[in-house]
């Protein structure tokens, strides 16, 4: 299913409670937006989780749906709440209680891209902000909740894998000096958004593929993980951050020569994660 807000690929048969989603890999840049932006095309793309939708393209082959955003993150950030409006960018918005994400220019309508570069000269109207939220934010989140509800109805639980990529430089200060940096960071808000046993199984899936995994540092999960992670209700959410240097050139935004090989590695990881949503279900049925 394809709308202007998202692309949904369903499996032939849904065999797992796991749902995969990529909220930041959208790259459909509206012409009017590009005309208003003061950045060039590659600068404005620096906020993208570029190619994450392609990395996870094999998801439906393993019995799970894949939901990917169409709107780019620089235009609208699906990993923020719809009320995270930035008074420094949007006219008529009252300054709210201090929110570090908004303060740094990363509200639901971002003011900056990577490295704090301003997107616009001047402000946007509140009408424009509400239009973007209505056209892109709500349809994506409505569809995501629908997929999780379907999992809950069919399997008695839902597991959201929220797929992202991270700049290689974000890992510079992670771990002790001289230690190997993680390739993947799992975020569960320090244990709040998913059952520990599920997080352990997701970690094991990446580790068995030879990838180094860290948890919650420097990324513990933002709005999506917090909002959808309700383990007490059988709805689990885990954010996955993959080091971009593993598959692309961050400066040129070009795929590296080993992209296809890495994609095959990830396909094995996806298969193991999808299996979690079938094993848990069988375990529940046996109890």
CSV table of C-alpha atoms in Angstrom, one decimal:
chain,number,residue,atom,x,y,z
A,1,UNK,CA,0.0,0.0,0.0
A,2,UNK,CA,1.4,3.4,-1.0
A,3,UNK,CA,0.1,6.8,0.1
A,4,UNK,CA,1.8,10.2,0.1
A,5,UNK,CA,2.5,9.6,3.8
A,6,UNK,CA,3.9,6.1,3.9
A,7,UNK,CA,4.6,2.9,2.0
A,8,UNK,CA,3.3,-0.4,3.6
A,9,UNK,CA,4.5,-3.8,2.3
A,10,UNK,CA,2.6,-6.7,3.8
A,11,UNK,CA,3.8,-10.3,3.8
A,12,UNK,CA,1.8,-12.9,1.9
A,13,UNK,CA,1.0,-14.4,5.2
A,14,UNK,CA,1.4,-12.7,8.6
A,15,UNK,CA,3.3,-15.3,10.7
A,16,UNK,CA,4.8,-13.2,13.5
A,17,UNK,CA,3.8,-10.5,16.0
A,18,UNK,CA,6.8,-8.4,14.9
A,19,UNK,CA,6.2,-5.1,13.0
A,20,UNK,CA,9.1,-3.3,11.4
A,21,UNK,CA,9.0,0.4,10.7
A,22,UNK,CA,11.3,3.1,9.3
A,23,UNK,CA,10.2,6.7,10.2
A,24,UNK,CA,13.2,8.6,9.0
A,25,UNK,CA,14.2,7.1,5.6
A,26,UNK,CA,11.6,9.1,3.6
A,27,UNK,CA,13.1,11.1,0.7
A,28,UNK,CA,10.1,12.6,-1.2
A,29,UNK,CA,11.0,16.3,-0.9
A,30,UNK,CA,8.1,18.6,-1.8
A,31,UNK,CA,9.2,21.3,-4.3
A,32,UNK,CA,7.7,24.1,-2.3
A,33,UNK,CA,9.8,23.0,0.7
A,34,UNK,CA,13.0,22.8,-1.2
A,35,UNK,CA,12.4,26.4,-2.6
A,36,UNK,CA,12.0,27.7,1.0
A,37,UNK,CA,15.0,25.9,2.4
A,38,UNK,CA,18.3,27.7,2.5
A,39,UNK,CA,20.3,24.5,2.4
A,40,UNK,CA,21.5,22.6,-0.7
A,41,UNK,CA,20.1,19.2,-1.6
A,42,UNK,CA,22.9,17.1,0.1
A,43,UNK,CA,22.8,19.3,3.3
A,44,UNK,CA,19.1,18.9,3.6
A,45,UNK,CA,19.4,15.1,3.3
A,46,UNK,CA,21.9,14.9,6.1
A,47,UNK,CA,19.0,14.2,8.6
A,48,UNK,CA,17.8,11.2,6.6
A,49,UNK,CA,18.3,7.7,7.8
A,50,UNK,CA,19.2,7.1,4.2
A,51,UNK,CA,18.5,3.7,2.7
A,52,UNK,CA,17.2,2.1,5.9
A,53,UNK,CA,14.0,1.2,4.0
A,54,UNK,CA,16.2,-0.7,1.5
A,55,UNK,CA,18.3,-2.4,4.3
A,56,UNK,CA,15.0,-3.9,5.7
A,57,UNK,CA,13.3,-4.6,2.4
A,58,UNK,CA,13.4,-8.4,3.1
A,59,UNK,CA,11.1,-8.0,6.1
A,60,UNK,CA,7.9,-9.2,4.3
A,61,UNK,CA,9.7,-12.4,3.2
A,62,UNK,CA,9.8,-13.3,6.9
A,63,UNK,CA,6.1,-12.9,7.6
A,64,UNK,CA,6.2,-9.4,9.0
A,65,UNK,CA,4.9,-6.0,7.6
A,66,UNK,CA,7.3,-3.2,6.8
A,67,UNK,CA,6.1,0.4,7.2
A,68,UNK,CA,8.3,3.2,5.8
A,69,UNK,CA,7.8,6.9,5.7
A,70,UNK,CA,7.7,8.9,2.5
A,71,UNK,CA,8.1,12.4,4.0
A,72,UNK,CA,11.7,13.3,4.8
A,73,UNK,CA,12.7,14.0,8.4
A,74,UNK,CA,13.8,17.5,7.6
A,75,UNK,CA,10.2,18.3,6.5
A,76,UNK,CA,8.4,16.5,9.4
A,77,UNK,CA,9.8,14.3,12.2
A,78,UNK,CA,7.6,11.2,12.8
A,79,UNK,CA,9.7,10.4,15.9
A,80,UNK,CA,8.3,13.4,17.7
A,81,UNK,CA,4.9,14.1,19.3
A,82,UNK,CA,2.5,16.2,17.3
A,83,UNK,CA,2.5,18.8,20.0
A,84,UNK,CA,6.3,19.2,20.0
A,85,UNK,CA,6.1,22.6,18.1
A,86,UNK,CA,9.0,25.0,18.1
A,87,UNK,CA,8.1,28.6,18.9
A,88,UNK,CA,11.4,29.7,17.4
A,89,UNK,CA,10.2,28.4,14.0
A,90,UNK,CA,6.4,28.4,14.0
A,91,UNK,CA,4.4,31.7,14.3
A,92,UNK,CA,1.8,31.7,17.0
A,93,UNK,CA,3.2,28.9,19.1
A,94,UNK,CA,3.6,29.7,22.8
A,95,UNK,CA,6.9,28.8,24.4
A,96,UNK,CA,6.3,25.6,26.3
A,97,UNK,CA,8.1,24.1,29.3
A,98,UNK,CA,11.7,23.3,28.4
A,99,UNK,CA,11.9,20.4,26.0
A,100,UNK,CA,15.5,19.7,25.0
A,101,UNK,CA,14.5,18.3,21.6
A,102,UNK,CA,12.6,21.4,20.7
A,103,UNK,CA,15.2,23.7,22.2
A,104,UNK,CA,17.8,22.2,19.9
A,105,UNK,CA,15.6,22.8,16.9
A,106,UNK,CA,14.4,19.2,16.6
A,107,UNK,CA,10.7,19.4,17.2
A,108,UNK,CA,8.0,17.7,15.0
A,109,UNK,CA,8.7,20.4,12.3
A,110,UNK,CA,12.5,20.6,12.5
A,111,UNK,CA,14.3,24.0,12.5
A,112,UNK,CA,17.7,22.4,11.8
A,113,UNK,CA,19.3,19.4,10.1
A,114,UNK,CA,22.4,17.5,11.3
A,115,UNK,CA,25.1,19.6,13.0
A,116,UNK,CA,22.6,22.4,13.8
A,117,UNK,CA,22.3,23.9,10.3
A,118,UNK,CA,19.2,26.1,9.9
A,119,UNK,CA,16.7,24.8,7.3
A,120,UNK,CA,14.7,28.1,6.8
A,121,UNK,CA,15.1,31.8,6.7
A,122,UNK,CA,12.3,33.2,8.7
A,123,UNK,CA,9.3,31.4,10.3
A,124,UNK,CA,6.5,29.1,9.2
A,125,UNK,CA,2.8,29.6,9.8
A,126,UNK,CA,0.9,27.5,12.3
A,127,UNK,CA,-1.4,26.5,9.5
A,128,UNK,CA,1.5,25.1,7.5
A,129,UNK,CA,2.7,23.1,10.6
A,130,UNK,CA,-0.8,21.7,11.2
A,131,UNK,CA,-1.1,20.8,7.5
A,132,UNK,CA,2.1,18.7,7.6
A,133,UNK,CA,1.0,16.9,10.7
A,134,UNK,CA,-2.5,16.2,9.3
A,135,UNK,CA,-1.1,15.0,5.9
A,136,UNK,CA,1.9,13.0,7.0
A,137,UNK,CA,2.2,12.5,10.8
A,138,UNK,CA,-1.4,11.2,11.5
A,139,UNK,CA,-1.7,8.7,8.6
A,140,UNK,CA,1.7,7.2,9.4
A,141,UNK,CA,0.9,6.8,13.1
A,142,UNK,CA,-2.6,5.6,12.5
A,143,UNK,CA,-1.3,2.9,10.2
A,144,UNK,CA,1.5,1.9,12.7
A,145,UNK,CA,-1.0,1.5,15.5
A,146,UNK,CA,-3.3,-0.5,13.2
A,147,UNK,CA,-0.4,-2.9,12.5
A,148,UNK,CA,0.3,-3.3,16.2
A,149,UNK,CA,-3.4,-3.9,16.9
A,150,UNK,CA,-3.5,-6.6,14.2
A,151,UNK,CA,-0.5,-8.3,15.9
A,152,UNK,CA,-2.1,-8.1,19.3
A,153,UNK,CA,-5.4,-9.6,17.9
A,154,UNK,CA,-3.7,-12.4,16.0
A,155,UNK,CA,-0.8,-13.3,18.4
A,156,UNK,CA,-1.7,-11.8,21.8
A,157,UNK,CA,1.2,-9.5,21.6
A,158,UNK,CA,2.9,-6.9,19.4
A,159,UNK,CA,6.7,-6.2,18.9
A,160,UNK,CA,7.7,-3.0,17.2
A,161,UNK,CA,11.2,-2.8,15.7
A,162,UNK,CA,11.7,0.9,15.0
A,163,UNK,CA,14.5,1.0,12.4
A,164,UNK,CA,17.0,3.9,12.3
A,165,UNK,CA,20.6,4.7,11.3
A,166,UNK,CA,23.1,6.8,13.2
A,167,UNK,CA,26.1,8.9,12.1
A,168,UNK,CA,29.4,7.1,12.7
A,169,UNK,CA,30.6,10.2,14.7
A,170,UNK,CA,27.8,9.7,17.2
A,171,UNK,CA,29.6,6.7,18.5
A,172,UNK,CA,32.9,8.5,19.2
A,173,UNK,CA,32.5,8.8,23.0
A,174,UNK,CA,30.6,5.5,23.6
A,175,UNK,CA,32.3,3.0,25.8
A,176,UNK,CA,35.8,3.1,27.3
A,177,UNK,CA,38.6,4.7,25.3
A,178,UNK,CA,40.2,2.3,22.8
A,179,UNK,CA,37.2,-0.1,23.1
A,180,UNK,CA,35.5,-1.2,19.8
A,181,UNK,CA,32.5,0.9,19.0
A,182,UNK,CA,29.1,-0.7,18.7
A,183,UNK,CA,27.7,-1.3,15.2
A,184,UNK,CA,24.1,-1.3,16.5
A,185,UNK,CA,22.5,0.5,19.5
A,186,UNK,CA,19.2,-0.9,20.9
A,187,UNK,CA,16.9,1.6,22.7
A,188,UNK,CA,14.2,0.5,25.1
A,189,UNK,CA,14.2,3.6,27.4
A,190,UNK,CA,16.4,1.7,29.9
A,191,UNK,CA,14.0,-1.3,30.2
A,192,UNK,CA,10.7,0.7,30.1
A,193,UNK,CA,9.4,-0.1,26.6
A,194,UNK,CA,9.9,-3.8,26.1
A,195,UNK,CA,10.2,-7.0,28.1
A,196,UNK,CA,13.8,-7.8,28.9
A,197,UNK,CA,13.6,-11.2,27.4
A,198,UNK,CA,12.5,-9.8,24.0
A,199,UNK,CA,15.3,-7.2,24.0
A,200,UNK,CA,17.8,-9.9,24.8
A,201,UNK,CA,16.6,-12.0,21.9
A,202,UNK,CA,16.8,-9.0,19.5
A,203,UNK,CA,20.4,-8.3,20.8
A,204,UNK,CA,21.3,-12.0,20.3
A,205,UNK,CA,20.0,-11.8,16.7
A,206,UNK,CA,22.4,-8.9,15.8
A,207,UNK,CA,25.3,-10.4,17.9
A,208,UNK,CA,25.0,-13.8,16.1
A,209,UNK,CA,25.5,-12.0,12.8
A,210,UNK,CA,28.9,-10.7,14.2
A,211,UNK,CA,27.6,-7.2,15.0
A,212,UNK,CA,28.7,-5.4,18.2
A,213,UNK,CA,25.6,-4.3,20.1
A,214,UNK,CA,25.2,-1.6,22.8
A,215,UNK,CA,22.0,-0.6,24.7
A,216,UNK,CA,20.5,2.9,25.3
A,217,UNK,CA,23.8,4.8,24.9
A,218,UNK,CA,23.8,7.2,23.1
A,219,UNK,CA,20.3,6.5,21.8
A,220,UNK,CA,17.6,5.2,24.2
A,221,UNK,CA,14.6,5.8,21.9
A,222,UNK,CA,12.5,8.9,21.4
A,223,UNK,CA,8.7,9.5,20.9
A,224,UNK,CA,7.9,6.3,19.0
A,225,UNK,CA,9.6,4.0,21.4
A,226,UNK,CA,8.1,5.8,24.4
A,227,UNK,CA,4.6,6.1,22.9
A,228,UNK,CA,4.2,2.5,21.6
A,229,UNK,CA,6.2,0.6,24.2
A,230,UNK,CA,3.6,-0.7,26.6
A,231,UNK,CA,5.0,-4.1,27.8
A,232,UNK,CA,2.4,-4.4,30.5
A,233,UNK,CA,-0.2,-4.5,27.7
A,234,UNK,CA,1.8,-6.9,25.6
A,235,UNK,CA,3.0,-4.1,23.2
A,236,UNK,CA,6.8,-3.9,23.0
A,237,UNK,CA,8.9,-1.3,21.2
A,238,UNK,CA,12.6,-1.3,20.6
A,239,UNK,CA,14.6,1.3,18.6
A,240,UNK,CA,17.4,0.0,16.4
A,241,UNK,CA,20.2,2.3,15.4
A,242,UNK,CA,22.7,1.0,12.8
A,243,UNK,CA,26.0,2.7,12.1
A,244,UNK,CA,25.8,4.3,8.7
A,245,UNK,CA,29.5,3.7,8.0
A,246,UNK,CA,28.6,0.0,7.7
A,247,UNK,CA,26.8,0.5,4.4
A,248,UNK,CA,27.2,4.0,3.0
A,249,UNK,CA,29.4,7.1,2.5
A,250,UNK,CA,27.9,9.6,4.9
A,251,UNK,CA,29.4,12.6,3.0
A,252,UNK,CA,28.4,11.7,-0.5
A,253,UNK,CA,25.2,9.8,0.6
A,254,UNK,CA,26.3,7.0,-1.8
A,255,UNK,CA,26.0,3.3,-1.0
A,256,UNK,CA,29.2,1.6,-0.2
A,257,UNK,CA,30.4,-1.4,-2.4
A,258,UNK,CA,29.5,-3.8,0.4
A,259,UNK,CA,25.9,-2.6,0.8
A,260,UNK,CA,24.5,-5.8,-0.8
A,261,UNK,CA,26.6,-8.0,1.4
A,262,UNK,CA,25.5,-6.1,4.6
A,263,UNK,CA,21.9,-6.4,3.4
A,264,UNK,CA,22.2,-10.2,3.3
A,265,UNK,CA,23.7,-10.2,6.8
A,266,UNK,CA,20.7,-8.1,8.0
A,267,UNK,CA,18.3,-10.4,6.3
A,268,UNK,CA,19.5,-13.2,8.6
A,269,UNK,CA,19.0,-10.9,11.6
A,270,UNK,CA,15.5,-10.0,10.4
A,271,UNK,CA,14.6,-13.7,10.1
A,272,UNK,CA,15.8,-14.3,13.7
A,273,UNK,CA,13.9,-11.3,15.1
A,274,UNK,CA,10.7,-12.3,13.2
A,275,UNK,CA,11.1,-15.7,14.8
A,276,UNK,CA,10.8,-14.1,18.3
A,277,UNK,CA,7.2,-13.2,17.5
A,278,UNK,CA,6.3,-16.8,16.7
A,279,UNK,CA,8.2,-18.5,19.5
A,280,UNK,CA,6.7,-16.2,22.2
A,281,UNK,CA,3.3,-16.9,20.7
A,282,UNK,CA,3.8,-20.7,20.9
A,283,UNK,CA,5.0,-20.4,24.5
A,284,UNK,CA,1.9,-18.4,25.4
A,285,UNK,CA,-0.3,-21.0,23.7
A,286,UNK,CA,1.4,-23.8,25.7
A,287,UNK,CA,0.9,-22.1,29.0
